[in-house]
Amino acid sequence: MILPSKPGVVLSKLFDPISLRSITVPNRIWMSPMCTYSAAAEGPLTGLPTDWHLTHLASRAAGGAGLIMVEATAVRADGRISPWDLGLWNTEQQNAFMRITQAISALGAVPAIQLAHAGRKASTDRPWLTGRHLSSQQGGWQTVGPSALPYDDAPAPHELTTAEIKGLVDDFARAAERALAAGFKAVEIHGAHGYLINSFLSHHTNLRIDEYGGSFENRIRFALEITKAVREVWSADLPLLFRVSATDWLTENAEDPREGWTSEDTVRLASILADHGVDLIDTSTGGNVPDADIPTGLGYQVEFADAVKNKAKVPAAAVGLIVHPEQADEVLAQGRADVIFMGRQLLRDPYWPRRAATLLGLEARWPVQYGYAVAHHHSGKPVASDVTAAEPALIGS
């Protein structure tokens, strides 16, 4: 995807390919799953990706990101964050995703999808409207969680029974089967940001006294059962990722007397997840405690990916205000993470990866449909196409 701009130039670590199982991703700049709340909320098209999703995702693939992660996609209807979320609980949704995976693949990127259940944070309005809990009269539904503990000012969720937990494990497995049939080459289990799996992990939100609560081993049981069930139906040749909130930002705050999930817990969990077939930990933080004090800043979550990679010895992705090419490249060069998941920066600039290549002294290669215009603009004359049967139509700038 990227060529050296001058003979002898050493390729940036950011543009090194990386292999997970049988999949080789062309670079280390990956698109984070970011909800857009743009699917139909009811009727036969509920949860199906639309032209919006196709354009949104394919444009980032054209922009040079190596892996494109589809936003949080609910494994069942009550697992949606909002009524306008994507879903993968039926065949119609599965079939609609095929053009998404085909478009991403045709542009040289790897299509991936995040499977999720929003738990007690489900049934909310679009964030650019009120973002608040929707009642059944407003198109919402009863939320669920490990305990009847509400999130912020939302109503208390239904406390899941053991039988219901087992059903949810199966829901994740069935969604993974549909993802495979739809053509995705990587799948991620969403265990972060206060959604259902994350709320089981943290003893701040998991008040159960059965086999799914109390001890560390019990609190991670739900996550491990889902991972095992997904790995069993997901192709052995394809990678499985797990997104975790590495901390609730409680225990690390000396001024907050509350305790929650910690970086040490995450390192411990990462090793166990790897033993259960997870190939990479997507390391984010927060989202489980609405009033937690989170000290944000450039690269503020990199330390948690660093801990997973270098303490647990498990491949890790870094996220969180990584906005400059030199900054991203340094994280990888220092061995603090294996890949960079980018979110808002790719919303602002879909072509950030190609611009980053230029800034790092490399030569970006553009889709051939763009390449003529790019080359003509810079040199005043067209540049010959450099295309092989093994890659999409790209052209040097």
Coordinates of C-alpha atoms in Angstrom, one line a residue:
M1 CA 0.0 0.0 0.0
I2 CA 3.0 2.4 0.6
L3 CA 6.2 2.8 -1.3
P4 CA 9.5 4.4 -0.1
S5 CA 9.7 7.9 -1.5
K6 CA 13.5 7.5 -2.0
P7 CA 15.8 4.5 -2.6
G8 CA 17.1 3.2 0.7
V9 CA 14.4 4.8 2.9
V10 CA 13.5 2.4 5.7
L11 CA 9.7 1.9 5.9
S12 CA 7.9 3.4 8.9
K13 CA 6.8 0.8 11.5
L14 CA 3.3 2.3 11.0
F15 CA 3.2 0.9 7.5
D16 CA 4.7 -2.5 8.2
P17 CA 2.2 -5.3 7.4
I18 CA 1.1 -7.5 10.3
S19 CA -0.2 -11.1 10.2
L20 CA -2.8 -12.6 12.5
R21 CA -3.4 -16.3 11.7
S22 CA -3.9 -16.4 7.9
I23 CA -4.7 -12.7 7.5
T24 CA -2.1 -10.2 6.6
V25 CA -3.1 -6.6 7.2
P26 CA -1.2 -4.2 4.9
N27 CA -0.4 -1.6 7.7
R28 CA -0.8 -0.9 11.4
I29 CA -3.4 2.0 11.0
W30 CA -6.8 0.4 11.7
M31 CA -10.2 2.1 11.8
S32 CA -11.9 1.9 15.2
P33 CA -15.5 0.8 15.5
M34 CA -17.5 4.0 15.8
C35 CA -21.3 4.1 16.1
T36 CA -23.2 6.3 13.6
Y37 CA -26.8 5.5 14.7
S38 CA -28.0 5.4 11.1
A39 CA -29.8 2.1 10.5
A40 CA -33.6 1.7 10.4
A41 CA -35.1 1.5 13.9
E42 CA -38.1 -0.6 12.9
G43 CA -39.7 -2.6 10.2
P44 CA -38.0 -5.1 7.8
L45 CA -34.8 -3.1 7.4
T46 CA -34.1 -2.9 11.2
G47 CA -30.4 -3.1 11.9
L48 CA -29.4 -3.4 8.2
P49 CA -26.4 -1.4 6.9
T50 CA -27.4 1.3 4.4
D51 CA -25.8 3.3 1.6
W52 CA -24.5 5.6 4.4
H53 CA -22.6 2.7 6.1
L54 CA -21.2 1.6 2.7
T55 CA -19.9 5.0 1.8
H56 CA -18.6 5.7 5.4
L57 CA -16.7 2.5 5.6
A58 CA -15.4 2.1 2.1
S59 CA -14.1 5.7 2.0
R60 CA -11.8 4.9 4.9
A61 CA -10.6 1.8 3.1
A62 CA -9.9 4.0 0.1
G63 CA -8.1 6.4 2.4
G64 CA -5.6 3.7 3.3
A65 CA -6.5 2.2 6.6
G66 CA -5.4 -1.4 6.7
L67 CA -8.3 -2.8 8.6
I68 CA -11.9 -1.4 8.8
M69 CA -13.8 -2.3 11.9
V70 CA -17.6 -2.0 11.5
E71 CA -19.2 -0.2 14.4
A72 CA -20.7 -2.0 17.4
T73 CA -23.2 -4.5 15.9
A74 CA -25.8 -5.9 18.2
V75 CA -26.1 -9.7 18.6
R76 CA -29.8 -9.3 19.4
A77 CA -32.4 -6.5 19.2
D78 CA -32.2 -5.5 22.9
G79 CA -28.4 -5.3 22.7
R80 CA -28.5 -2.2 20.5
I81 CA -27.2 1.0 22.1
S82 CA -30.0 2.8 20.3
P83 CA -32.9 1.7 18.0
W84 CA -30.8 3.0 15.1
D85 CA -27.8 0.6 15.7
L86 CA -26.7 -2.1 13.3
G87 CA -27.6 -5.7 14.1
L88 CA -26.5 -9.2 13.1
W89 CA -29.3 -11.4 14.6
N90 CA -31.0 -12.4 11.3
T91 CA -30.2 -13.5 7.7
E92 CA -31.4 -10.3 6.2
Q93 CA -28.8 -8.4 8.1
Q94 CA -26.1 -10.9 7.2
N95 CA -26.9 -10.6 3.5
A96 CA -26.9 -6.8 3.6
F97 CA -23.4 -6.8 5.1
M98 CA -22.0 -8.7 2.1
R99 CA -21.6 -5.5 -0.1
I100 CA -19.8 -3.9 2.8
T101 CA -17.2 -6.6 3.1
Q102 CA -16.8 -6.8 -0.7
A103 CA -16.2 -3.1 -1.0
I104 CA -13.7 -3.0 1.8
S105 CA -11.8 -6.0 0.4
A106 CA -11.8 -4.6 -3.1
L107 CA -10.0 -1.5 -1.8
G108 CA -7.2 -3.5 -0.2
A109 CA -8.3 -3.4 3.4
V110 CA -9.4 -6.2 5.8
P111 CA -13.2 -6.1 6.7
A112 CA -13.8 -6.7 10.4
I113 CA -16.9 -6.3 12.7
Q114 CA -17.4 -5.7 16.4
L115 CA -20.1 -7.8 18.0
A116 CA -21.8 -6.3 21.0
H117 CA -24.6 -6.1 23.5
A118 CA -25.1 -2.7 25.2
G119 CA -26.5 -4.1 28.5
R120 CA -27.7 -1.5 30.9
K121 CA -26.5 1.3 28.5
A122 CA -28.9 0.2 25.8
S123 CA -32.2 1.8 24.6
T124 CA -30.9 5.4 24.3
D125 CA -31.7 8.2 22.0
R126 CA -29.3 9.3 19.3
P127 CA -26.5 11.3 21.0
W128 CA -27.0 14.4 18.8
L129 CA -30.6 14.5 20.1
T130 CA -30.9 13.8 23.8
G131 CA -28.8 10.7 24.2
R132 CA -31.1 9.8 27.1
H133 CA -32.8 6.5 27.9
L134 CA -35.9 5.8 25.7
S135 CA -39.0 4.4 27.3
S136 CA -41.1 1.7 25.7
Q137 CA -43.5 4.5 24.6
Q138 CA -40.5 6.2 22.8
G139 CA -39.4 3.1 21.0
G140 CA -37.1 1.8 23.8
W141 CA -37.1 -1.4 25.8
Q142 CA -36.1 -3.0 29.1
T143 CA -32.4 -3.1 29.5
V144 CA -30.4 -6.0 31.1
G145 CA -27.3 -6.4 33.2
P146 CA -25.4 -8.5 35.7
S147 CA -27.2 -6.7 38.5
A148 CA -30.1 -4.3 38.8
L149 CA -27.8 -1.3 39.0
P150 CA -28.8 1.6 36.7
Y151 CA -26.3 3.5 34.6
D152 CA -26.4 7.2 35.6
D153 CA -30.1 8.3 35.6
A154 CA -31.5 5.5 33.4
P155 CA -33.9 2.9 34.9
A156 CA -32.5 -0.1 36.6
P157 CA -31.8 -3.0 34.2
H158 CA -33.3 -6.5 34.6
E159 CA -30.8 -8.7 36.4
L160 CA -30.0 -11.6 34.1
T161 CA -30.8 -15.1 35.2
T162 CA -28.3 -17.9 34.6
A163 CA -30.4 -19.3 31.8
E164 CA -30.6 -15.9 30.1
I165 CA -26.8 -15.6 30.4
K166 CA -26.4 -18.9 28.6
G167 CA -28.8 -17.6 25.9
L168 CA -26.7 -14.5 25.4
V169 CA -23.5 -16.6 24.9
D170 CA -25.3 -18.4 22.1
D171 CA -26.5 -15.1 20.6
F172 CA -22.8 -14.0 20.3
A173 CA -21.9 -17.4 18.6
R174 CA -24.8 -17.1 16.1
A175 CA -23.8 -13.6 15.2
A176 CA -20.2 -14.7 14.7
E177 CA -21.5 -17.4 12.3
R178 CA -23.4 -14.7 10.3
A179 CA -20.3 -12.5 10.3
L180 CA -18.3 -15.3 8.7
A181 CA -21.0 -15.9 6.1
A182 CA -21.1 -12.2 5.3
G183 CA -17.4 -12.2 4.4
F184 CA -15.8 -10.6 7.4
K185 CA -12.1 -11.6 8.0
A186 CA -11.8 -10.6 11.6
V187 CA -14.3 -10.4 14.4
E188 CA -14.1 -8.4 17.7
I189 CA -16.0 -9.1 20.9
H190 CA -16.9 -5.8 22.6
G191 CA -16.0 -6.1 26.2
A192 CA -15.5 -2.4 27.0
H193 CA -17.1 0.9 27.7
G194 CA -19.6 -0.2 30.3
Y195 CA -21.6 -2.4 27.9
L196 CA -22.8 -5.8 28.9
I197 CA -19.5 -7.8 29.1
N198 CA -17.6 -5.0 30.7
S199 CA -20.3 -4.6 33.4
F200 CA -19.8 -8.3 34.3
L201 CA -16.0 -7.9 34.5
S202 CA -16.0 -5.0 37.0
H203 CA -17.0 -5.6 40.6
H204 CA -18.2 -2.0 40.7
T205 CA -21.2 -3.0 38.5
N206 CA -21.3 -6.8 39.1
L207 CA -23.0 -7.4 42.5
R208 CA -23.9 -11.0 41.8
I209 CA -23.2 -13.8 44.3
D210 CA -23.5 -16.7 42.0
E211 CA -21.0 -18.3 39.6
Y212 CA -20.9 -15.0 37.5
G213 CA -20.1 -12.7 40.4
G214 CA -17.8 -12.1 43.3
S215 CA -14.3 -13.4 42.5
F216 CA -12.2 -12.4 39.5
E217 CA -12.6 -15.9 38.1
N218 CA -16.4 -15.6 38.4
R219 CA -16.6 -12.1 37.0
I220 CA -14.7 -13.0 33.8
R221 CA -16.7 -16.2 33.3
F222 CA -19.3 -14.6 31.0
A223 CA -16.5 -13.1 28.8
L224 CA -14.7 -16.4 28.6
E225 CA -17.8 -18.3 27.7
I226 CA -18.6 -15.9 24.9
T227 CA -15.0 -16.1 23.7
K228 CA -15.0 -19.8 23.7
A229 CA -18.4 -20.0 21.9
V230 CA -17.3 -17.5 19.2
R231 CA -13.9 -19.2 18.7
E232 CA -15.6 -22.5 18.1
V233 CA -17.8 -21.2 15.2
W234 CA -15.3 -18.6 13.9
S235 CA -12.8 -19.9 11.3
A236 CA -9.6 -21.2 12.9
D237 CA -7.7 -19.4 10.1
L238 CA -9.2 -16.0 11.0
P239 CA -8.3 -13.7 13.9
L240 CA -10.5 -13.0 16.9
L241 CA -10.1 -9.7 18.8
F242 CA -11.4 -8.6 22.2
R243 CA -11.9 -4.9 23.1
V244 CA -11.5 -4.2 26.8
S245 CA -11.7 -1.2 29.0
A246 CA -8.4 -1.6 30.8
T247 CA -9.6 0.5 33.8
D248 CA -12.7 2.0 35.2
W249 CA -10.5 4.9 36.3
L250 CA -11.5 4.4 39.9
T251 CA -8.7 2.5 41.7
E252 CA -6.1 4.6 39.9
N253 CA -7.6 7.8 41.2
A254 CA -6.2 8.4 44.7
E255 CA -9.0 10.8 45.4
D256 CA -11.8 8.4 44.6
P257 CA -12.6 5.9 47.4
R258 CA -14.4 3.5 45.0
E259 CA -12.6 0.5 43.5
G260 CA -13.2 -1.0 40.1
W261 CA -11.6 -2.9 37.2
T262 CA -7.8 -2.1 36.9
S263 CA -4.9 -2.4 34.5
E264 CA -3.6 -5.3 36.5
D265 CA -7.0 -7.1 36.0
T266 CA -6.7 -6.4 32.3
V267 CA -3.2 -7.9 32.1
R268 CA -4.4 -11.0 33.9
L269 CA -7.5 -11.3 31.7
A270 CA -5.5 -10.8 28.5
S271 CA -3.4 -13.8 29.2
I272 CA -6.5 -15.9 29.8
L273 CA -8.2 -14.6 26.7
A274 CA -5.1 -15.5 24.6
D275 CA -5.3 -19.0 25.9
H276 CA -9.0 -19.1 24.7
G277 CA -8.0 -18.1 21.2
V278 CA -8.0 -14.3 21.2
D279 CA -5.3 -13.0 18.9
L280 CA -5.2 -9.3 19.8
I281 CA -6.5 -7.1 22.7
D282 CA -8.0 -3.8 21.6
T283 CA -7.2 -1.7 24.6
S284 CA -9.4 1.2 25.5
T285 CA -10.6 2.5 28.9
G286 CA -13.5 3.8 30.8
G287 CA -17.2 4.0 30.1
N288 CA -18.5 1.9 33.0
V289 CA -18.7 4.6 35.6
P290 CA -20.4 7.8 34.4
D291 CA -18.8 10.1 36.9
A292 CA -15.2 8.7 36.8
D293 CA -12.5 11.3 36.5
I294 CA -10.6 10.5 33.3
P295 CA -7.3 12.4 32.7
T296 CA -7.3 12.7 29.0
G297 CA -4.5 13.9 26.8
L298 CA -2.5 12.9 23.7
G299 CA -2.0 9.1 23.9
Y300 CA -3.5 8.9 27.3
Q301 CA -4.5 5.2 26.9
V302 CA -1.2 3.9 25.3
E303 CA 0.1 2.8 28.7
F304 CA -2.6 0.2 29.0
A305 CA -1.8 -1.3 25.6
D306 CA 1.8 -1.3 26.6
A307 CA 1.0 -3.3 29.8
V308 CA -1.0 -5.9 27.8
K309 CA 1.8 -6.3 25.2
N310 CA 4.7 -6.3 27.5
K311 CA 3.4 -7.8 30.7
A312 CA 0.8 -10.3 29.4
K313 CA 2.8 -10.8 26.2
V314 CA -0.3 -10.6 24.1
P315 CA -0.6 -8.5 20.9
A316 CA -2.3 -5.2 21.7
A317 CA -3.8 -2.2 19.9
A318 CA -3.4 1.3 21.2
V319 CA -6.2 3.9 21.0
G320 CA -7.0 7.3 22.4
L321 CA -6.0 10.7 21.0
I322 CA -3.3 9.4 18.7
V323 CA -3.5 12.0 16.1
H324 CA -0.1 12.7 14.6
P325 CA 1.8 10.3 12.3
E326 CA 5.0 10.7 14.2
Q327 CA 3.2 10.0 17.5
A328 CA 1.6 6.9 16.1
D329 CA 4.8 5.6 14.6
E330 CA 6.7 6.2 17.9
V331 CA 4.2 4.1 19.8
L332 CA 4.9 1.2 17.5
A333 CA 8.7 1.8 17.2
Q334 CA 9.0 1.8 21.0
G335 CA 7.3 -1.5 21.2
R336 CA 4.3 -0.2 23.2
A337 CA 1.7 -1.6 20.9
D338 CA 1.3 -3.7 17.7
V339 CA -1.3 -1.6 15.9
I340 CA -3.0 1.7 16.2
F341 CA -6.8 1.9 16.2
M342 CA -7.9 5.4 15.0
G343 CA -11.4 6.8 15.5
R344 CA -12.2 10.5 15.4
Q345 CA -9.1 11.4 13.4
L346 CA -10.3 9.2 10.6
L347 CA -13.7 10.9 10.8
R348 CA -12.1 14.2 10.3
D349 CA -9.8 13.0 7.6
P350 CA -10.6 9.7 5.8
Y351 CA -7.3 9.9 4.0
W352 CA -5.1 10.3 7.1
P353 CA -3.1 7.1 6.4
R354 CA -2.1 8.3 3.0
R355 CA -1.2 11.8 4.2
A356 CA 0.7 10.1 7.1
A357 CA 2.8 8.2 4.6
T358 CA 3.9 11.4 2.9
L359 CA 4.7 13.1 6.2
L360 CA 6.9 10.1 7.3
G361 CA 8.9 10.3 4.1
L362 CA 7.1 7.5 2.2
E363 CA 5.1 7.5 -1.0
A364 CA 1.4 6.9 -0.7
R365 CA -0.3 4.8 -3.3
W366 CA -3.8 5.8 -4.3
P367 CA -6.7 3.9 -5.9
V368 CA -6.1 4.2 -9.6
Q369 CA -9.3 6.2 -10.0
Y370 CA -7.7 8.9 -7.8
G371 CA -4.1 8.3 -8.9
Y372 CA -4.3 10.1 -12.2
A373 CA -5.7 13.2 -10.6
V374 CA -3.2 13.1 -7.7
A375 CA -0.2 12.5 -10.0
H376 CA -1.3 15.1 -12.5
H377 CA -1.7 17.7 -9.8
H378 CA 1.8 17.2 -8.5
S379 CA 3.8 16.6 -11.7
G380 CA 1.7 18.1 -14.5
K381 CA 1.6 14.8 -16.3
P382 CA 0.0 11.4 -15.6
V383 CA 1.9 8.6 -14.0
A384 CA 1.6 5.0 -15.2
S385 CA -0.5 2.6 -13.2
D386 CA 1.3 0.1 -11.0
V387 CA -1.2 -2.8 -10.7
T388 CA -0.8 -6.5 -10.0
A389 CA -3.3 -9.3 -10.0
A390 CA -2.7 -9.6 -6.2
E391 CA -3.8 -6.1 -5.2
P392 CA -6.5 -3.6 -5.9
A393 CA -5.9 -0.9 -8.6
L394 CA -3.5 1.6 -6.9
I395 CA -1.1 4.1 -8.4
G396 CA 1.9 5.9 -7.1
S397 CA 1.7 9.6 -6.4

